[in-house]
PDB file of C-alpha atoms and ligand atoms in Angstrom:
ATOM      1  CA  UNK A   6       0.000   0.000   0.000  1.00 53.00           C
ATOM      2  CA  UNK A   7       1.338   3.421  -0.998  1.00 58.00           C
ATOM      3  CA  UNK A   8       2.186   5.832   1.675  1.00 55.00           C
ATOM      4  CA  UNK A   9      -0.663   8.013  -0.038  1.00 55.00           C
ATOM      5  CA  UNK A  10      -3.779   5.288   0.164  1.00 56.00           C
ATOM      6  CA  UNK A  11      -2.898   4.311   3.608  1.00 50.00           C
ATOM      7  CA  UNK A  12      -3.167   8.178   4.309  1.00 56.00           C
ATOM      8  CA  UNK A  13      -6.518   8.622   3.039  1.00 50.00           C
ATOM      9  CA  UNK A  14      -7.304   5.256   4.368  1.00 51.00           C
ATOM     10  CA  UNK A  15      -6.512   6.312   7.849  1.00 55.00           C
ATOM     11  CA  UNK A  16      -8.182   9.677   7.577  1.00 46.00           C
ATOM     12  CA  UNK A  17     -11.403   7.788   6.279  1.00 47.00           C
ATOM     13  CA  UNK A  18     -11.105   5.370   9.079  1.00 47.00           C
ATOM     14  CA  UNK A  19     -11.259   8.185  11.233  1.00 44.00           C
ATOM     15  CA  UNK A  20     -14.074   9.753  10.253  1.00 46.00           C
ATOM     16  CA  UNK A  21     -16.018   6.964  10.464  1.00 45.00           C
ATOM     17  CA  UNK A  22     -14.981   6.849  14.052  1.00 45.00           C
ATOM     18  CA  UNK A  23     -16.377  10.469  14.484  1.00 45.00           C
ATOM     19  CA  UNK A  24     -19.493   9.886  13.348  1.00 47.00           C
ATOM     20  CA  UNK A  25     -19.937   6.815  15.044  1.00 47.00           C
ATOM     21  CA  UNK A  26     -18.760   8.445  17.557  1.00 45.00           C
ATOM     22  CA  UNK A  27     -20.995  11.602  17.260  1.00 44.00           C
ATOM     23  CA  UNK A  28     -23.972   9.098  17.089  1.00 46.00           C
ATOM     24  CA  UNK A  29     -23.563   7.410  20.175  1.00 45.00           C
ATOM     25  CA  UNK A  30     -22.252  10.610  22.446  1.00 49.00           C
ATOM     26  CA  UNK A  31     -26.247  11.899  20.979  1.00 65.00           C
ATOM     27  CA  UNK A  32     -27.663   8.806  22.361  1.00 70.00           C
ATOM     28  CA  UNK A  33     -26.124   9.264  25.220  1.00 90.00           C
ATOM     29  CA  UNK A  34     -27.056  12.796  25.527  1.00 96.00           C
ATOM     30  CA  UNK A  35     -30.569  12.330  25.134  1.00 96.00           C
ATOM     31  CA  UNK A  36     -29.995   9.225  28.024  1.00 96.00           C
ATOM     32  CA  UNK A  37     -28.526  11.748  30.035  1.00 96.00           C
ATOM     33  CA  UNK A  38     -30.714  14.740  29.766  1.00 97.00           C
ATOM     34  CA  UNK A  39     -33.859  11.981  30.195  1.00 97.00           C
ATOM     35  CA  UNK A  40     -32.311  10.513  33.768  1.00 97.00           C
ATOM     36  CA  UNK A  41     -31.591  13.758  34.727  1.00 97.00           C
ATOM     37  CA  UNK A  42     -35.022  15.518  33.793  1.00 97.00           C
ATOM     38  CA  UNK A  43     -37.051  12.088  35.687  1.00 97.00           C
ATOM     39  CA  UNK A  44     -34.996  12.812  39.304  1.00 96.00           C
ATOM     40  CA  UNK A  45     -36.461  16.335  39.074  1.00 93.00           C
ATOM     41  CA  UNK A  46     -38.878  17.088  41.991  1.00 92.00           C
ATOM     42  CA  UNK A  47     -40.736  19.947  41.515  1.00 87.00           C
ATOM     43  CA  UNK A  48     -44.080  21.312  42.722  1.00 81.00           C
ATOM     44  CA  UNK A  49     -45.479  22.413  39.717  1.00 79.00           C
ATOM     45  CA  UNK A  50     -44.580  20.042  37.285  1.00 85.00           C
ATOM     46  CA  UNK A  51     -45.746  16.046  37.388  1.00 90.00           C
ATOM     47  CA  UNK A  52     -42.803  13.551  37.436  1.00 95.00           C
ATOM     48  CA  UNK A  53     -41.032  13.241  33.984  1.00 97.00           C
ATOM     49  CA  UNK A  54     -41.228   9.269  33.109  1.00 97.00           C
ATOM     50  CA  UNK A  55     -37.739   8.359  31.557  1.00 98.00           C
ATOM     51  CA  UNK A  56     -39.266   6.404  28.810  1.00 98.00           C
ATOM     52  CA  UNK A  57     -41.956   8.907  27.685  1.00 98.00           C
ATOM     53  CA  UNK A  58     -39.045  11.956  27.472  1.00 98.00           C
ATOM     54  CA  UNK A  59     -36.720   9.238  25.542  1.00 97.00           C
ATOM     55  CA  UNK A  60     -38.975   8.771  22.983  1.00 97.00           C
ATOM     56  CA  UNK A  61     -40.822  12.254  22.661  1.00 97.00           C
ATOM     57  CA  UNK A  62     -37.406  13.174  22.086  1.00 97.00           C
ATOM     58  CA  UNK A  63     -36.571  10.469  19.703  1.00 96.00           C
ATOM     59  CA  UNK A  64     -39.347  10.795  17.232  1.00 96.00           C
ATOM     60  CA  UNK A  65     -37.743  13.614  16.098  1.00 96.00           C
ATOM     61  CA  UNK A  66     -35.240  12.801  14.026  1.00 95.00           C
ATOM     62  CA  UNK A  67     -33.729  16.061  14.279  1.00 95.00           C
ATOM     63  CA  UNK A  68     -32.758  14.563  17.368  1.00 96.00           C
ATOM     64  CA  UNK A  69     -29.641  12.590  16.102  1.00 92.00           C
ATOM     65  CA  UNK A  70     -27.454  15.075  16.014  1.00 89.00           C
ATOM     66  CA  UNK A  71     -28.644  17.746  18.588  1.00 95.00           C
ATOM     67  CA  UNK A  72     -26.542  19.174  21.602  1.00 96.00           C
ATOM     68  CA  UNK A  73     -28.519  19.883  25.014  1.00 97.00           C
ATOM     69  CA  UNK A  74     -29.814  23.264  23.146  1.00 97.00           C
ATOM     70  CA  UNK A  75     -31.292  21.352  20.105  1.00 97.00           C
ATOM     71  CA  UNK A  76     -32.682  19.484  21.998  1.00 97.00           C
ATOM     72  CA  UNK A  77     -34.675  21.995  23.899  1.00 98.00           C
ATOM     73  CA  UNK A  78     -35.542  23.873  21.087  1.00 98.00           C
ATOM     74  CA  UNK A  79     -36.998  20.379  19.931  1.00 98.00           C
ATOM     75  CA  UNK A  80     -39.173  19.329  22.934  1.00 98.00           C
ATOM     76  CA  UNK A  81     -40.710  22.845  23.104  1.00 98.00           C
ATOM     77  CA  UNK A  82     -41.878  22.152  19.147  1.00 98.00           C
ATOM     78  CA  UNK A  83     -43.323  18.899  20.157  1.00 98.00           C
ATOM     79  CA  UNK A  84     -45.390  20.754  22.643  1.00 98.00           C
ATOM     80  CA  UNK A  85     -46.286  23.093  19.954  1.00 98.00           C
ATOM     81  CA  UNK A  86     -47.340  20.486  17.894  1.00 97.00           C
ATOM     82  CA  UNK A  87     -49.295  18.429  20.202  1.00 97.00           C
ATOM     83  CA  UNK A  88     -50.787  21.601  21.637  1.00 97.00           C
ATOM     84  CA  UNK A  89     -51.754  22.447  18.059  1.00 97.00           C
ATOM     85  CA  UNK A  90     -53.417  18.653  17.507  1.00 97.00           C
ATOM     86  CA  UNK A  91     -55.118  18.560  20.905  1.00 97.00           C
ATOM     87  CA  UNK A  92     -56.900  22.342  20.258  1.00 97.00           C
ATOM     88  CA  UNK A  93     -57.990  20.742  16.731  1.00 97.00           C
ATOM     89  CA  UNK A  94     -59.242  17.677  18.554  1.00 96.00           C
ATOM     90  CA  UNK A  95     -61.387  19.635  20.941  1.00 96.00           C
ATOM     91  CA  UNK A  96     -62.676  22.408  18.009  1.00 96.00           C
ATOM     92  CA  UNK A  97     -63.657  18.739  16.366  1.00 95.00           C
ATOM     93  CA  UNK A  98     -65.919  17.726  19.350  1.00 93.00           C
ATOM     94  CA  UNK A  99     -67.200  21.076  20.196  1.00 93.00           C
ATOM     95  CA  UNK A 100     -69.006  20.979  16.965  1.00 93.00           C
ATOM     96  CA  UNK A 101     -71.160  17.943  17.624  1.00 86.00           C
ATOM     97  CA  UNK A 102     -71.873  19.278  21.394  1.00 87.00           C
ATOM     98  CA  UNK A 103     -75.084  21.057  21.713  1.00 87.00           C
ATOM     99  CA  UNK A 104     -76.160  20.306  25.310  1.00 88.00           C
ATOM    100  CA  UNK A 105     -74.851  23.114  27.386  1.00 87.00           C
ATOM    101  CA  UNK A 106     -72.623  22.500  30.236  1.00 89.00           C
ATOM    102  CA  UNK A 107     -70.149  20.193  28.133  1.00 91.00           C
ATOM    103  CA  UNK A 108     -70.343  23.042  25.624  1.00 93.00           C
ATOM    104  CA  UNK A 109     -69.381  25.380  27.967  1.00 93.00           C
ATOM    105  CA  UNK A 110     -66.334  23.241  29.335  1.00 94.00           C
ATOM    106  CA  UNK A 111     -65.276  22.702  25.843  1.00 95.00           C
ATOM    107  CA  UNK A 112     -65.039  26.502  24.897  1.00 95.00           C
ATOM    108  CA  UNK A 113     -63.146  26.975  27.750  1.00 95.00           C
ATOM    109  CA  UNK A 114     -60.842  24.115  26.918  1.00 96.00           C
ATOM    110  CA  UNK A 115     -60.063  25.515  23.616  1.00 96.00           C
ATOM    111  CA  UNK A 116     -59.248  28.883  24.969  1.00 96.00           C
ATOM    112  CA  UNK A 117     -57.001  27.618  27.483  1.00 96.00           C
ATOM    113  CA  UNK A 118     -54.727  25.484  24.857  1.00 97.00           C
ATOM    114  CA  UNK A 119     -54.887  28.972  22.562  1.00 97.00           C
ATOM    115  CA  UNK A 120     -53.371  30.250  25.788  1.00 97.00           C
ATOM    116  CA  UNK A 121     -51.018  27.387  26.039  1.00 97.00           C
ATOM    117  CA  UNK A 122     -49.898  27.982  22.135  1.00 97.00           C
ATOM    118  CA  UNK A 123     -49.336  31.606  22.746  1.00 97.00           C
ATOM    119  CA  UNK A 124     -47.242  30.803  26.065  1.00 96.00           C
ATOM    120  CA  UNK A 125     -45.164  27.900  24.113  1.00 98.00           C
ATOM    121  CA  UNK A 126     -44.800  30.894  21.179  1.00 98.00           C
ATOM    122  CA  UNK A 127     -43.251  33.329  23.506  1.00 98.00           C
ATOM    123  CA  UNK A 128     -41.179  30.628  25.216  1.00 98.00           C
ATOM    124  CA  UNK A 129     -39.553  29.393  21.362  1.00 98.00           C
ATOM    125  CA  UNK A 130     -39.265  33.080  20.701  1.00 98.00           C
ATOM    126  CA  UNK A 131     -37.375  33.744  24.087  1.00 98.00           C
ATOM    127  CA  UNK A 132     -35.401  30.707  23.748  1.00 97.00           C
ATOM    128  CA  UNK A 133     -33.983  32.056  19.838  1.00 97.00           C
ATOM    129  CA  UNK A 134     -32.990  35.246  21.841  1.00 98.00           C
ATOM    130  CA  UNK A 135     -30.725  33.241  23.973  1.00 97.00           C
ATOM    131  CA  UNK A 136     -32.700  34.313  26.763  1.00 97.00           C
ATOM    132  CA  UNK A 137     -33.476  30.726  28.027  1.00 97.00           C
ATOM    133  CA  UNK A 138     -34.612  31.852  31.602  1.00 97.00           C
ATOM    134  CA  UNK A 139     -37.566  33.836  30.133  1.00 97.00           C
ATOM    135  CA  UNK A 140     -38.424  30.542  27.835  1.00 98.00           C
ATOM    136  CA  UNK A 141     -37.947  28.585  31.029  1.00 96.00           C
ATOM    137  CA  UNK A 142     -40.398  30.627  32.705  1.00 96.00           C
ATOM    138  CA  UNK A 143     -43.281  30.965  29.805  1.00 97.00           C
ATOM    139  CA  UNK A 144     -43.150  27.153  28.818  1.00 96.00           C
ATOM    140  CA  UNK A 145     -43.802  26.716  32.965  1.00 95.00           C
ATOM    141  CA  UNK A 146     -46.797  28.965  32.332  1.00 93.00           C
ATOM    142  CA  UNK A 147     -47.760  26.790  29.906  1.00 94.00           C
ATOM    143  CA  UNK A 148     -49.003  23.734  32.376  1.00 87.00           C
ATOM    144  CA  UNK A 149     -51.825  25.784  34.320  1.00 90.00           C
ATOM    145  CA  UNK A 150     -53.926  26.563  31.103  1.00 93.00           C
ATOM    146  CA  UNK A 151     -54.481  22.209  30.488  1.00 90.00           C
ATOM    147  CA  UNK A 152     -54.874  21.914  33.901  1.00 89.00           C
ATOM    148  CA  UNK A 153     -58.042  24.285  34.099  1.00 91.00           C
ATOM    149  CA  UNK A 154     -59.037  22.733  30.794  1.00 93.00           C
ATOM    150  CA  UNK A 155     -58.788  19.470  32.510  1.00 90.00           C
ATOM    151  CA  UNK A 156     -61.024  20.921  35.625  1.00 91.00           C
ATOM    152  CA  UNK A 157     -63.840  21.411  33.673  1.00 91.00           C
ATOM    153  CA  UNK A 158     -64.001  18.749  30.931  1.00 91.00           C
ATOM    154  CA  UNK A 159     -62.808  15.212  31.665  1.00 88.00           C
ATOM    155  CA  UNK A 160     -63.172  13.641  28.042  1.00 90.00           C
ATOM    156  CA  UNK A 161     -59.009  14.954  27.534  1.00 93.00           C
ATOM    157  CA  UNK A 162     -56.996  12.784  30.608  1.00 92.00           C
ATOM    158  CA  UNK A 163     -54.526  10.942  28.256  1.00 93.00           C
ATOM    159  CA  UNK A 164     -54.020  13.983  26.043  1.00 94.00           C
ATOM    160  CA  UNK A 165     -53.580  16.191  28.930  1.00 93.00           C
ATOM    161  CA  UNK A 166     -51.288  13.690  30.236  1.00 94.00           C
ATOM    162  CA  UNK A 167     -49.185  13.477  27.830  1.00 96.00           C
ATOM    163  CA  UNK A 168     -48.761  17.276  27.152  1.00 96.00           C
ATOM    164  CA  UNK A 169     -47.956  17.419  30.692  1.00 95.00           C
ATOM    165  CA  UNK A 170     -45.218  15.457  30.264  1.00 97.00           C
ATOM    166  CA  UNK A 171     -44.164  17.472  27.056  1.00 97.00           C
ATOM    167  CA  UNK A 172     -44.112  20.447  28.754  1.00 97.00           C
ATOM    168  CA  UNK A 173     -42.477  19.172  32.241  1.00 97.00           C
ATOM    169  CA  UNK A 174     -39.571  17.878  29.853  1.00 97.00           C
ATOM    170  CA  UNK A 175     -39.341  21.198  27.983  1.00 97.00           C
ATOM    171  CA  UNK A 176     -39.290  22.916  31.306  1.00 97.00           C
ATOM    172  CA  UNK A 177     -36.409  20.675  32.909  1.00 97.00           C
ATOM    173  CA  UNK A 178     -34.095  21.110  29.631  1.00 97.00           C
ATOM    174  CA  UNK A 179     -34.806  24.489  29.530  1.00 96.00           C
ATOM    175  CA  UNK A 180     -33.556  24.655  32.903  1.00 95.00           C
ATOM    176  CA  UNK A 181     -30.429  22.595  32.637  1.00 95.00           C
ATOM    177  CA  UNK A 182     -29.511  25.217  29.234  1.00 93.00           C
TER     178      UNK A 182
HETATM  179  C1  NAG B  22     -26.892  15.194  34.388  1.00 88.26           C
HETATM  180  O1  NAG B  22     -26.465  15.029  35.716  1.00 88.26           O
HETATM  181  C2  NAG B  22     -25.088  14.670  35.835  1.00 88.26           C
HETATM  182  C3  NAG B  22     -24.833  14.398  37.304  1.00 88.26           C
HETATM  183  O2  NAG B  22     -25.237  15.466  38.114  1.00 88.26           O
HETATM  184  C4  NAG B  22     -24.231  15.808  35.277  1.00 88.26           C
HETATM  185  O3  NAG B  22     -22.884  15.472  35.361  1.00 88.26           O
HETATM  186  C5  NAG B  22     -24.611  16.047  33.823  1.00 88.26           C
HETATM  187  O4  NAG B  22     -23.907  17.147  33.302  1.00 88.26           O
HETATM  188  C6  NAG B  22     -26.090  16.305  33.695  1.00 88.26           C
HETATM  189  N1  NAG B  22     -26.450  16.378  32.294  1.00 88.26           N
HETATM  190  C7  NAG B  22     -27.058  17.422  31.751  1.00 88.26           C
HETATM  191  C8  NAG B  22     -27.339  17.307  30.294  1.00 88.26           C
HETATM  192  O5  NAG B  22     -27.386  18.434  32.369  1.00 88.26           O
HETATM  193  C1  NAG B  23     -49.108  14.294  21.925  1.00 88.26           C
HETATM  194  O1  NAG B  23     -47.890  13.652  22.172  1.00 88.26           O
HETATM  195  C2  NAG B  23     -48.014  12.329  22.638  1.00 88.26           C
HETATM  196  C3  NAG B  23     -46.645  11.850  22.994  1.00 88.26           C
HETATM  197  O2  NAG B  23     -45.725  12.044  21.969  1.00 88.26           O
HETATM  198  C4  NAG B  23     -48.668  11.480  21.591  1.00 88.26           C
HETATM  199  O3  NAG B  23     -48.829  10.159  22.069  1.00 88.26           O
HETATM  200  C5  NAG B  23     -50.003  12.060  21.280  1.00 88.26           C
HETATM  201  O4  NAG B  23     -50.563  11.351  20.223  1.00 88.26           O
HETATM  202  C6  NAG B  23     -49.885  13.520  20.923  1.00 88.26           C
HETATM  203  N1  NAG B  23     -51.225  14.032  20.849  1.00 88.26           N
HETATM  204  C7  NAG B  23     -51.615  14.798  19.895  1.00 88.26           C
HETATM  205  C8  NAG B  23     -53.045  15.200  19.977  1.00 88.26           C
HETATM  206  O5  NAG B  23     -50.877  15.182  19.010  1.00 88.26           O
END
């Protein structure tokens, strides 16, 4: 082998060590920022379940190669998103609903997840200024507004669940940033 090939040989052998490298220090980085986020105690938020925050992360697959800020940036567009689907849902049901109490409890439902998105807007915003405290603080916000929604109409548990657990991981990566 010529001094040259093994050259480029070695410098192709390490590349493929930095990406596999990359790869798995990403893996490990979502492991990390998971285990951390589930030993959080807080009183406002519900405990984060490891395996939930592992894959709401993962589905993303802009995931793979995020650092700890990526990653933030990512969870608090999954809440958008499911925020975004769970409003829809509830606009859907609302128009079958005639009888007046559920009615009422849906209207209020979809006002408080417009609230929600507008919180979760102003904490993406904050969190492209840099100003991550601010973001840490609206995407807290964010909880109270499913949680009245919840109060009143009781047809949403496993959505409300779930973006519970959306936003309690958003607000734990935020605050590790
Ligand atoms: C998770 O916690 C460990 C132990 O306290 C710490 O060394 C590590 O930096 C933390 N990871 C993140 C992403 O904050
Ligand atoms: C919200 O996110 C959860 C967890 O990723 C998912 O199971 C659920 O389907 C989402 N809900 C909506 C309405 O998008």
């Amino acid at each position: 082998m010529s001094t040259k090939s093994f050259s480029l040989l070695s410098l192709f052998i390490v590349f493929l060590v930095l990406d596999f490298h990359g790869v798995v220090a990403n893996g490990d980085l979502i492991t990390d920022v998971c285990k951390n986020a589930s030993a959080i105690r807080s009183q406002i938020s519900p405990i984060i379940k490891y395996d939930f925050c592992v894959a709401s992360l993962k589905a993303n697959p802009a995931s793979k190669g995020a650092d700890l800020l990526g990653l933030g940036k990512i969870s608090m567009e999954t809440c958008l998103t499911n925020a975004t689907s769970i409003r829809s849902y509830i606009a859907q049901i609302l128009k079958g609903k005639k009888e007046q109490p559920v009615k009422h409890a849906l209207e209020d439902c979809l006002t408080m997840y417009s609230g929600a998105l507008d919180n979760i807007h102003r904490a993406i915003a904050s969190y492209e200024k840099k100003d991550y405290k601010k973001a840490n603080i609206f995407i807290t916000g964010t909880d109270s507004y499913s949680d009245i929604c919840e109060a009143g109409f009781k047809g949403l548990t496993k959505q409300s669940g779930d973006f519970s657990q959306l936003i309690a991981i958003s607000v734990a990566i935020s605050g590790m940033v």
